[in-house]
Coordinates of C-alpha atoms in Angstrom, one line a residue:
M1 CA 0.0 0.0 0.0
F2 CA 2.8 2.4 0.9
P3 CA 5.6 3.6 -1.5
T4 CA 9.2 2.7 -0.7
V5 CA 12.1 5.1 -0.1
R6 CA 13.4 4.2 -3.5
E7 CA 10.1 5.2 -5.1
V8 CA 10.0 8.5 -3.2
L9 CA 13.5 9.4 -4.5
A10 CA 12.1 8.9 -8.0
L11 CA 9.4 11.6 -7.6
E12 CA 9.9 14.8 -9.5
P13 CA 10.1 17.2 -6.5
V14 CA 12.8 15.0 -4.9
R15 CA 14.8 14.5 -8.1
H16 CA 14.8 18.3 -8.5
G17 CA 16.9 18.4 -5.3
G18 CA 19.6 16.2 -6.7
P19 CA 19.3 13.3 -4.2
R20 CA 22.3 11.2 -3.3
V21 CA 22.2 8.2 -1.1
V22 CA 25.2 8.2 1.2
A23 CA 24.3 5.4 3.7
A24 CA 22.3 2.2 4.0
E25 CA 21.3 2.0 0.3
R26 CA 20.4 -1.6 1.0
A27 CA 17.4 -0.5 3.0
L28 CA 15.8 1.8 0.3
D29 CA 12.9 -0.7 -0.1
Q30 CA 11.5 0.2 3.3
P31 CA 7.9 1.5 3.0
V32 CA 7.2 5.2 3.7
R33 CA 4.1 5.6 5.8
W34 CA 4.3 9.4 6.1
V35 CA 6.6 12.4 5.6
H36 CA 7.7 14.5 8.6
V37 CA 9.7 17.7 8.6
T38 CA 11.8 18.5 11.7
E39 CA 14.5 20.8 12.9
V40 CA 14.7 19.5 16.5
P41 CA 17.0 16.7 17.8
D42 CA 14.5 14.9 20.0
I43 CA 11.8 14.4 17.3
A44 CA 12.0 10.6 17.7
T45 CA 9.6 10.7 20.7
L46 CA 6.9 12.1 18.4
L47 CA 7.3 9.5 15.6
R48 CA 5.6 6.1 15.3
G49 CA 7.8 4.4 12.7
G50 CA 7.7 4.3 8.9
E51 CA 8.1 8.1 8.5
L52 CA 10.6 9.7 6.0
V53 CA 12.2 12.6 8.0
L54 CA 13.2 15.8 6.1
T55 CA 15.5 18.3 7.7
T56 CA 18.0 21.1 6.9
G57 CA 20.0 20.1 10.0
I58 CA 20.0 23.6 11.5
G59 CA 18.7 22.3 14.9
L60 CA 20.8 19.1 15.0
P61 CA 23.5 18.6 17.6
A62 CA 26.9 20.0 16.8
D63 CA 28.9 17.3 18.7
D64 CA 29.6 13.8 17.3
A65 CA 27.9 12.1 20.3
G66 CA 24.8 14.1 19.8
V67 CA 24.6 13.2 16.1
R68 CA 25.1 9.5 16.9
A69 CA 22.3 9.7 19.5
F70 CA 20.0 11.5 17.0
I71 CA 20.6 8.7 14.4
A72 CA 20.2 6.0 17.0
D73 CA 16.9 7.4 18.2
L74 CA 15.5 7.6 14.6
A75 CA 16.6 4.0 13.9
E76 CA 15.2 2.8 17.2
V77 CA 11.7 4.1 16.4
G78 CA 11.8 2.6 12.9
V79 CA 11.8 5.6 10.6
A80 CA 12.0 4.7 6.9
G81 CA 14.9 7.2 6.1
L82 CA 16.5 10.6 6.7
V83 CA 16.7 13.3 4.0
V84 CA 19.1 16.2 4.7
E85 CA 19.1 19.3 2.5
L86 CA 22.6 20.8 2.1
G87 CA 23.4 24.5 2.2
R88 CA 22.1 25.8 5.5
R89 CA 23.8 23.8 8.2
Y90 CA 26.0 21.5 6.1
G91 CA 27.7 22.9 3.1
T92 CA 28.7 20.2 0.6
A93 CA 28.1 17.0 2.6
V94 CA 26.7 15.7 5.8
P95 CA 29.1 14.9 8.6
R96 CA 31.0 11.6 8.3
V97 CA 29.9 10.6 11.8
M98 CA 26.3 10.9 10.6
V99 CA 27.0 8.7 7.6
A100 CA 28.8 6.1 9.7
A101 CA 26.1 6.0 12.3
A102 CA 23.3 5.7 9.7
E103 CA 25.2 2.9 7.8
R104 CA 25.7 1.0 11.1
R105 CA 22.0 1.3 12.0
G106 CA 20.8 0.5 8.5
L107 CA 19.0 3.8 8.2
P108 CA 18.9 5.2 4.6
L109 CA 20.6 8.7 4.6
V110 CA 20.0 10.9 1.6
E111 CA 21.6 14.3 0.7
L112 CA 19.7 16.9 -1.3
R113 CA 22.3 18.9 -3.1
R114 CA 20.0 21.7 -4.2
A115 CA 17.4 23.7 -2.2
T116 CA 14.0 22.1 -2.5
P117 CA 10.7 23.3 -0.9
F118 CA 9.9 20.5 1.5
V119 CA 6.2 21.2 1.0
L120 CA 6.4 19.9 -2.6
I121 CA 8.0 16.7 -1.4
T122 CA 5.4 16.1 1.3
E123 CA 2.5 16.9 -1.1
A124 CA 3.9 14.5 -3.7
V125 CA 4.6 11.6 -1.2
H126 CA 1.3 12.1 0.6
A127 CA -0.6 12.1 -2.7
L128 CA 1.2 8.8 -3.6
I129 CA 0.2 7.3 -0.3
V130 CA -3.4 8.4 -0.5
D131 CA -3.7 7.2 -4.1
A132 CA -2.3 3.9 -3.0
Q133 CA -4.7 3.7 -0.1
I134 CA -7.7 4.6 -2.3
G135 CA -6.6 2.0 -4.9
E136 CA -6.3 -0.6 -2.1
L137 CA -9.8 0.4 -0.9
R138 CA -11.2 0.1 -4.4
A139 CA -9.6 -3.3 -4.8
T140 CA -11.0 -4.3 -1.4
E141 CA -14.4 -3.1 -2.3
E142 CA -14.3 -5.0 -5.6
I143 CA -13.4 -8.1 -3.6
H144 CA -16.3 -7.7 -1.2
Q145 CA -18.7 -6.9 -4.1
R146 CA -17.6 -9.9 -6.2
F147 CA -17.9 -12.4 -3.4
T148 CA -21.1 -11.0 -2.1
E149 CA -22.6 -11.6 -5.6
L150 CA -21.2 -15.1 -5.6
S151 CA -22.8 -15.7 -2.2
V152 CA -26.2 -14.5 -3.3
E153 CA -26.0 -16.5 -6.5
G154 CA -25.1 -19.7 -4.6
A155 CA -22.0 -20.2 -6.7
E156 CA -20.3 -23.6 -6.7
A157 CA -16.9 -24.0 -5.1
A158 CA -15.1 -24.2 -8.4
E159 CA -16.5 -20.8 -9.5
V160 CA -15.5 -19.1 -6.2
V161 CA -12.0 -20.5 -6.5
R162 CA -11.8 -19.3 -10.1
Q163 CA -12.9 -15.8 -9.2
A164 CA -10.4 -15.7 -6.4
A165 CA -7.6 -16.7 -8.7
E166 CA -8.5 -14.1 -11.3
L167 CA -8.7 -11.3 -8.7
A168 CA -5.3 -12.3 -7.3
G169 CA -3.7 -13.2 -10.6
A170 CA -2.2 -16.3 -8.8
P171 CA -3.1 -20.0 -8.3
V172 CA -5.7 -20.8 -5.7
V173 CA -6.4 -24.3 -4.3
L174 CA -9.3 -25.5 -2.1
E175 CA -8.6 -28.7 -0.1
N176 CA -10.3 -30.6 2.6
L177 CA -8.7 -31.5 5.9
S178 CA -7.3 -34.7 4.4
R179 CA -5.4 -32.6 1.9
R180 CA -7.5 -33.7 -1.0
V181 CA -8.0 -31.0 -3.6
L182 CA -11.7 -30.1 -3.9
A183 CA -11.2 -27.3 -6.5
F184 CA -8.4 -25.3 -8.0
H185 CA -7.5 -22.7 -10.6
S186 CA -4.0 -22.4 -11.9
A187 CA -4.3 -18.8 -13.1
G188 CA -2.4 -19.7 -16.3
E189 CA 0.2 -21.9 -14.7
N190 CA 0.8 -25.5 -15.5
A191 CA -2.0 -27.3 -13.5
R192 CA -0.1 -30.6 -13.5
L193 CA 2.9 -29.1 -11.9
L194 CA 0.8 -27.2 -9.5
L195 CA -1.0 -30.3 -8.2
D196 CA 1.8 -32.9 -8.5
G197 CA 2.4 -34.4 -5.1
W198 CA 0.0 -32.0 -3.6
E199 CA -0.9 -33.9 -0.5
Q200 CA 2.8 -34.2 0.6
H201 CA 3.4 -30.6 -0.3
S202 CA 0.4 -29.3 1.5
R203 CA 1.3 -31.1 4.7
R204 CA 4.5 -29.1 4.8
I205 CA 2.5 -25.8 4.7
Q206 CA 1.7 -25.2 8.4
P207 CA 1.6 -21.5 9.1
A208 CA 0.5 -20.3 12.6
G209 CA -2.9 -18.7 12.8
R210 CA -6.3 -19.0 11.1
T211 CA -5.1 -16.8 8.2
A212 CA -1.3 -16.8 7.8
Y213 CA 1.5 -16.7 5.3
D214 CA 4.0 -19.5 4.9
A215 CA 7.2 -17.8 3.8
D216 CA 9.0 -21.0 3.0
S217 CA 6.4 -22.2 0.5
G218 CA 5.0 -18.8 -0.6
W219 CA 1.4 -19.8 0.1
L220 CA -1.1 -17.6 1.9
V221 CA -3.5 -20.0 3.8
T222 CA -6.8 -19.5 5.5
M223 CA -9.2 -22.0 7.1
V224 CA -12.6 -22.7 5.6
G225 CA -15.6 -23.5 7.9
A226 CA -18.3 -22.1 10.0
R227 CA -20.0 -22.6 13.3
G228 CA -16.8 -23.7 14.8
Q229 CA -16.4 -26.6 12.3
D230 CA -13.6 -26.2 9.8
W231 CA -13.8 -28.5 6.8
G232 CA -11.0 -27.3 4.5
R233 CA -8.3 -24.8 3.7
L234 CA -8.0 -22.2 0.9
L235 CA -4.5 -21.6 -0.3
L236 CA -3.2 -18.7 -2.6
R237 CA 0.3 -18.7 -3.9
C238 CA 1.6 -15.1 -3.6
P239 CA 3.7 -13.9 -6.5
A240 CA 7.1 -12.6 -5.3
Q241 CA 6.5 -9.2 -7.0
V242 CA 3.5 -8.4 -4.8
L243 CA 5.2 -9.1 -1.4
T244 CA 5.9 -6.1 0.8
P245 CA 9.5 -5.2 1.6
A246 CA 9.1 -7.1 4.8
G247 CA 8.3 -10.2 2.7
R248 CA 4.6 -10.4 3.6
P249 CA 1.6 -10.5 1.3
P250 CA -0.3 -7.3 0.9
V251 CA -3.4 -6.8 3.0
R252 CA -5.6 -7.0 -0.1
L253 CA -4.7 -10.6 -0.7
S254 CA -5.4 -11.5 2.9
I255 CA -8.8 -9.9 2.6
L256 CA -9.3 -11.8 -0.7
V257 CA -8.7 -15.3 0.7
E258 CA -10.7 -14.6 3.8
R259 CA -13.7 -13.4 1.8
A260 CA -13.4 -16.3 -0.6
A261 CA -13.3 -18.7 2.4
S262 CA -16.3 -17.1 3.9
T263 CA -18.2 -17.4 0.6
L264 CA -17.3 -21.1 0.4
A265 CA -18.4 -21.7 4.0
L266 CA -21.6 -19.8 3.5
G267 CA -22.4 -21.6 0.3
R268 CA -21.9 -25.0 1.9
L269 CA -24.2 -24.0 4.8
I270 CA -26.9 -22.6 2.6
R271 CA -26.9 -25.8 0.4
R272 CA -26.9 -28.1 3.4
D273 CA -29.5 -26.1 5.3
A274 CA -31.7 -25.7 2.2
E275 CA -31.5 -29.5 1.5
G276 CA -32.1 -30.2 5.2
L277 CA -35.1 -27.9 5.3
E278 CA -36.6 -29.3 2.1
R279 CA -36.1 -32.8 3.5
Q280 CA -37.9 -31.8 6.7
I281 CA -40.8 -30.4 4.8
H282 CA -41.0 -33.6 2.7
R283 CA -41.1 -35.7 5.9
T284 CA -43.7 -33.4 7.5
L285 CA -46.0 -33.9 4.5
L286 CA -45.5 -37.6 4.3
T287 CA -46.1 -38.0 8.0
A288 CA -49.3 -35.9 7.6
L289 CA -50.5 -38.2 4.9
L290 CA -49.8 -41.3 7.0
D291 CA -51.3 -40.1 10.3
G292 CA -53.9 -37.7 8.9
S293 CA -52.5 -34.8 11.0
Q294 CA -53.2 -32.3 8.2
P295 CA -56.0 -32.0 5.6
V296 CA -55.0 -33.6 2.3
D297 CA -55.8 -30.4 0.4
E298 CA -53.3 -28.5 2.6
V299 CA -50.7 -31.2 2.0
A300 CA -51.2 -30.9 -1.8
L301 CA -50.9 -27.1 -1.6
R302 CA -47.7 -27.2 0.4
A303 CA -46.3 -29.9 -2.0
R304 CA -47.1 -27.7 -4.9
A305 CA -45.2 -24.8 -3.3
L306 CA -42.2 -27.1 -3.2
G307 CA -42.6 -27.8 -6.9
V308 CA -44.2 -31.3 -6.4
L309 CA -47.5 -31.5 -8.2
L310 CA -49.8 -34.2 -6.7
D311 CA -53.0 -33.1 -8.4
R312 CA -54.2 -34.8 -11.6
R313 CA -51.5 -37.4 -11.3
R314 CA -51.4 -41.1 -10.7
L315 CA -49.9 -41.5 -7.2
V316 CA -48.0 -44.5 -5.9
G317 CA -46.4 -45.0 -2.5
V318 CA -42.8 -46.4 -2.6
V319 CA -40.8 -47.6 0.4
V320 CA -37.1 -48.4 0.3
R321 CA -35.8 -50.2 3.4
F322 CA -32.7 -52.0 4.5
R323 CA -32.9 -55.7 4.2
E324 CA -33.1 -57.7 7.4
L325 CA -29.5 -59.0 7.2
D326 CA -28.0 -55.8 5.8
G327 CA -29.3 -53.2 8.3
V328 CA -27.2 -51.4 10.8
D329 CA -26.1 -53.6 13.6
D330 CA -28.1 -53.1 16.9
D331 CA -24.8 -52.4 18.7
A332 CA -23.7 -49.7 16.2
P333 CA -23.7 -46.1 17.4
A334 CA -27.0 -44.2 16.8
E335 CA -25.0 -41.7 14.8
A336 CA -23.9 -44.3 12.4
A337 CA -27.5 -45.6 11.9
Q338 CA -28.8 -42.1 11.4
A339 CA -26.1 -41.3 8.9
R340 CA -26.8 -44.4 6.9
L341 CA -30.5 -43.7 6.8
R342 CA -29.8 -40.1 5.8
D343 CA -27.6 -41.3 3.0
L344 CA -30.4 -43.6 1.8
A345 CA -32.9 -40.7 1.9
E346 CA -30.5 -38.6 -0.2
A347 CA -30.1 -41.6 -2.6
V348 CA -33.8 -42.0 -3.0
G349 CA -34.3 -38.3 -3.7
L350 CA -31.4 -38.3 -6.3
A351 CA -32.9 -41.5 -7.9
L352 CA -36.2 -39.8 -8.3
R353 CA -34.6 -36.9 -10.1
E354 CA -32.4 -39.1 -12.3
A355 CA -35.5 -41.1 -13.3
G356 CA -37.3 -37.9 -14.3
L357 CA -39.9 -38.3 -11.6
T358 CA -41.3 -35.9 -9.0
G359 CA -42.6 -36.7 -5.5
L360 CA -42.2 -36.4 -1.8
S361 CA -39.5 -38.4 -0.1
S362 CA -38.0 -38.7 3.3
S363 CA -37.2 -41.3 6.0
I364 CA -40.4 -42.7 7.7
D365 CA -38.9 -44.9 10.4
D366 CA -35.5 -46.2 11.5
N367 CA -34.9 -48.5 8.5
S368 CA -37.0 -47.1 5.7
V369 CA -37.4 -44.2 3.3
G370 CA -40.8 -43.5 1.9
A371 CA -41.8 -41.6 -1.3
L372 CA -45.1 -40.6 -2.8
V373 CA -44.3 -40.6 -6.5
A374 CA -46.5 -38.6 -8.9
V375 CA -46.8 -40.2 -12.4
R376 CA -48.4 -38.6 -15.4
D377 CA -50.8 -40.6 -17.5
A378 CA -48.1 -40.6 -20.2
A379 CA -44.8 -42.3 -19.7
P380 CA -42.0 -40.1 -18.2
A381 CA -40.1 -37.9 -20.6
G382 CA -37.6 -39.9 -22.6
T383 CA -39.4 -43.2 -22.4
V384 CA -40.5 -45.2 -25.4
S385 CA -43.3 -47.8 -25.9
A386 CA -40.9 -50.6 -26.6
G387 CA -40.1 -51.1 -22.9
T388 CA -37.1 -48.8 -22.4
V389 CA -36.9 -45.8 -20.2
S390 CA -34.4 -43.0 -19.9
A391 CA -33.1 -43.1 -16.3
G392 CA -30.2 -40.8 -16.1
S393 CA -28.2 -40.6 -19.3
M394 CA -28.5 -44.1 -20.5
P395 CA -31.5 -46.1 -21.8
V396 CA -32.3 -49.2 -19.7
D397 CA -34.8 -52.0 -19.9
A398 CA -38.1 -51.1 -18.3
G399 CA -39.8 -54.4 -18.5
P400 CA -42.2 -55.9 -21.0
V401 CA -43.6 -54.0 -23.9
G402 CA -46.9 -52.4 -23.1
A403 CA -46.1 -51.8 -19.4
G404 CA -48.2 -49.0 -18.0
P405 CA -46.7 -45.6 -17.0
V406 CA -46.7 -46.5 -13.3
D407 CA -44.7 -49.7 -14.0
V408 CA -42.3 -47.9 -16.3
A409 CA -41.8 -45.1 -13.8
L410 CA -41.2 -47.5 -10.9
D411 CA -38.7 -49.6 -12.9
A412 CA -36.9 -46.4 -13.9
F413 CA -36.7 -45.4 -10.3
R414 CA -35.4 -48.8 -9.2
L415 CA -32.6 -48.8 -11.8
A416 CA -31.6 -45.2 -11.0
L417 CA -31.5 -46.1 -7.3
Y418 CA -29.2 -49.0 -7.9
R419 CA -26.9 -46.8 -10.0
V420 CA -26.8 -44.1 -7.2
R421 CA -26.0 -46.7 -4.6
R422 CA -23.2 -48.4 -6.5
S423 CA -21.3 -49.3 -3.4
E424 CA -24.2 -51.4 -2.0
P425 CA -26.9 -51.5 -4.6
F426 CA -28.7 -54.6 -3.4
A427 CA -28.7 -53.9 0.4
V428 CA -32.2 -52.5 0.1
V429 CA -35.6 -53.8 -0.9
V430 CA -37.8 -51.5 -3.0
A431 CA -41.5 -51.9 -2.6
A432 CA -44.5 -50.1 -4.0
G433 CA -48.2 -49.9 -3.1
S434 CA -51.1 -49.8 -5.5
A435 CA -51.4 -46.7 -7.7
V436 CA -54.2 -44.4 -6.8
D437 CA -55.9 -41.5 -8.6
S438 CA -56.2 -39.0 -5.7
I439 CA -54.1 -37.7 -2.9
R440 CA -57.0 -38.6 -0.6
E441 CA -56.1 -42.3 -1.3
A442 CA -52.4 -41.8 -1.1
R443 CA -52.2 -43.0 2.5
R444 CA -53.5 -46.4 1.4
S445 CA -50.7 -46.7 -1.2
L446 CA -48.0 -45.6 1.3
V447 CA -49.2 -48.0 4.0
E448 CA -49.4 -50.9 1.5
A449 CA -45.8 -50.1 0.3
R450 CA -44.5 -50.1 3.9
Q451 CA -46.2 -53.4 4.5
V452 CA -44.8 -55.0 1.4
A453 CA -41.3 -53.7 2.2
E454 CA -41.6 -55.2 5.7
A455 CA -42.9 -58.5 4.4
G456 CA -40.3 -58.6 1.6
R457 CA -37.3 -57.8 3.7
R458 CA -36.0 -61.4 3.2
D459 CA -36.7 -61.4 -0.5
R460 CA -33.5 -61.3 -2.5
R461 CA -35.0 -60.4 -5.8
T462 CA -33.4 -57.2 -7.2
D463 CA -34.8 -57.2 -10.7
Q464 CA -38.2 -55.7 -9.8
V465 CA -40.1 -53.4 -7.5
L466 CA -42.0 -55.6 -5.0
R467 CA -45.7 -55.3 -5.0
L468 CA -48.3 -57.0 -2.8
P469 CA -48.8 -60.0 -5.1
D470 CA -45.0 -60.6 -5.2
V471 CA -44.7 -61.3 -1.4
G472 CA -47.5 -63.9 -1.6
L473 CA -48.3 -65.7 1.7
A474 CA -45.6 -63.7 3.6
G475 CA -47.3 -60.5 2.5
L476 CA -50.7 -61.8 3.6
L477 CA -49.4 -62.9 7.0
H478 CA -47.7 -59.5 7.4
L479 CA -51.0 -57.8 6.8
L480 CA -52.6 -60.0 9.4
R481 CA -49.8 -59.9 12.0
E482 CA -51.9 -57.9 14.5
E483 CA -54.7 -60.4 14.2
P484 CA -55.1 -62.3 17.5
R485 CA -56.2 -65.5 15.8
L486 CA -52.9 -65.6 13.8
Q487 CA -50.9 -65.1 17.0
V488 CA -52.9 -68.0 18.6
F489 CA -52.1 -70.1 15.6
V490 CA -48.4 -69.4 15.9
E491 CA -48.4 -70.2 19.6
R492 CA -50.3 -73.4 19.0
E493 CA -48.0 -74.7 16.3
L494 CA -44.6 -73.4 17.6
G495 CA -45.2 -72.6 21.3
A496 CA -43.3 -75.7 22.6
L497 CA -40.3 -75.1 20.4
L498 CA -40.2 -71.4 21.4
T499 CA -40.3 -72.4 25.0
H500 CA -37.4 -74.8 24.4
E501 CA -35.4 -72.0 22.7
D502 CA -35.9 -69.7 25.6
R503 CA -34.7 -72.3 28.1
H504 CA -31.8 -73.5 25.9
P505 CA -30.4 -70.5 24.1
R506 CA -27.2 -72.3 23.2
D507 CA -29.0 -75.1 21.5
P508 CA -31.3 -73.4 18.9
L509 CA -33.4 -75.7 16.9
L510 CA -35.5 -73.1 15.1
P511 CA -32.9 -72.7 12.3
T512 CA -32.9 -76.4 11.7
L513 CA -36.7 -76.5 11.3
R514 CA -36.6 -73.5 9.0
A515 CA -34.0 -75.0 6.8
Y516 CA -35.9 -78.3 6.6
L517 CA -39.1 -76.6 5.6
E518 CA -37.5 -74.2 3.1
C519 CA -35.7 -77.0 1.4
G520 CA -38.9 -78.8 0.8
R521 CA -38.3 -81.5 3.4
N522 CA -35.1 -82.5 1.6
K523 CA -33.0 -83.6 4.5
S524 CA -29.7 -83.8 2.6
A525 CA -30.1 -80.2 1.2
A526 CA -31.2 -78.9 4.6
A527 CA -28.2 -80.5 6.3
A528 CA -25.9 -78.8 3.9
A529 CA -27.8 -75.5 4.3
V530 CA -27.1 -75.4 8.1
H531 CA -23.6 -76.9 7.7
L532 CA -24.3 -80.1 9.6
S533 CA -23.6 -83.8 8.8
R534 CA -26.6 -85.8 7.9
P535 CA -26.5 -87.9 11.1
A536 CA -26.3 -84.8 13.2
F537 CA -29.1 -83.2 11.3
Y538 CA -31.3 -86.3 11.6
E539 CA -30.7 -86.3 15.4
R540 CA -31.9 -82.6 15.5
L541 CA -35.0 -83.5 13.5
A542 CA -35.9 -86.3 15.9
R543 CA -35.6 -83.9 18.8
L544 CA -37.8 -81.4 17.0
A545 CA -40.4 -84.0 16.4
R546 CA -40.5 -84.9 20.1
I547 CA -40.6 -81.3 21.2
L548 CA -43.4 -80.4 18.7
D549 CA -45.1 -83.7 19.1
A550 CA -45.5 -83.7 15.3
D551 CA -44.8 -86.0 12.4
L552 CA -42.2 -84.1 10.3
D553 CA -42.7 -86.5 7.4
S554 CA -46.3 -85.4 7.0
V555 CA -46.9 -82.9 4.2
Q556 CA -49.9 -81.4 6.0
T557 CA -48.0 -81.1 9.3
C558 CA -45.0 -79.5 7.6
L559 CA -47.3 -77.1 5.7
S560 CA -48.9 -75.9 9.0
L561 CA -45.4 -75.5 10.6
H562 CA -44.1 -73.5 7.6
V563 CA -47.1 -71.2 7.6
A564 CA -46.5 -70.8 11.4
L565 CA -42.9 -69.9 10.8
L566 CA -43.8 -67.2 8.2
A567 CA -46.4 -65.9 10.6
L568 CA -43.8 -65.8 13.4
D569 CA -41.6 -63.7 11.2
A570 CA -44.5 -61.3 10.5
V571 CA -45.4 -61.1 14.2
R572 CA -41.8 -60.5 15.3
A573 CA -41.2 -57.9 12.6
R574 CA -40.4 -54.4 14.0
P575 CA -43.7 -52.4 13.8
P576 CA -43.6 -49.3 11.6
V577 CA -43.0 -46.1 13.5

């Protein structure tokens, strides 16, 4: 911001005086904060440092010790330099003792060999300082205006980094706390060279402070985050030519990186909060449909305000839940379960968008995400009648030719969801209720979808969206699980075995019975399924027959036991929240 002593000596009023540097020429790049004229020897007590002192010398001490003390006081307070006009006190040169003292103290000493009005020098220097300050303020104002606009526009991180690099004329890198590059702009430099070995290079950049300059690497660094939670760093490589004489970056660049970091942090908060708020509204509306806490017309109105049209559409409830064996372990931290469910909710929302569908979606219990999908009478945009749909950017099989728009839409959603969840695409079951024509019937479709998902949690089919006919007897039993007569049936058929299981937890026989019935009473296959030798398996079957007082070779008996097992699964299923 401030001119240096060297730049001041190049000004016309100073050059008119015939300046000659007689001491400490090496320090001419010191910044000049102000110009002060003095003719008294004890002026140092009135200075703050950074001043260029002008004098004719008429009031300076006459003895050598006094001259040395005068120079020492000026150097001690940190003045930028001393300019002495010759002719009044000193004829052709300043005293040698003054030159020696200034050289020893590193204080630039300049002679003016011609008389020069000091007022012209002070005016020229002060004008230069003020112009520099105004230029700095204008640059700072441009920085604030630019990043305010980016904040309002909700600019992506890459755009914020690009703008910062253009304003600085230097490379800018945004990294996370693991030193992974999130965005960068090379400002015309070789990007490959800039990022080569970045993680190792970045770990060596450890300046002290939230915003600080690392002189060894030449990077200006500031933390990025908000609400006490930092999530990254923004780094700007300072060009050598813009560094101050003290080797520091100008204030303008520090303001720039801090404003850019604030814009990045604010953008992330806005996007996260906006997504979180929208998801909360979706959940409120779905919950209102399920429990009837709001009139359906009000739900439709609020959904329309979100851009989700539920009027004059075919509506179908969809539930995506974790499979029984793939859910979060009961001993896992609650935060982990919540995070996994949140990820599933985000995946469902993204899959709806990729499939070109609209609807409400949110988590509806600890293991499930529900969606009310609105389908037009015509197939979604991009679909064709030959059984293909455009889900994302690639056509995929949508089932048999002539499938209705609801079936086509559901299959497009299923395929989009599996693409979104590439890391674990088959860890969930996708279920749908019956399509309805009015939002007043939407609850029935949502409830049916949740029941089908619960009943089909053991179903390993991934090539279709499960509907009520697909879950067969298990689905029927699930619908009847609250029926007392079904519970009495289970207790009558399996009560003795369940009592034995409670008394002998280390000797479970229920898996043996399940394997025997699921393998169609094929003893060899069932023994292999539970990893037992056939003699050991036969011994377990004999014990089962005694406990149940049942003939396990009877088809009728085994059918009753199998239905009772399926009913037990339905009764024990975690009730929907």
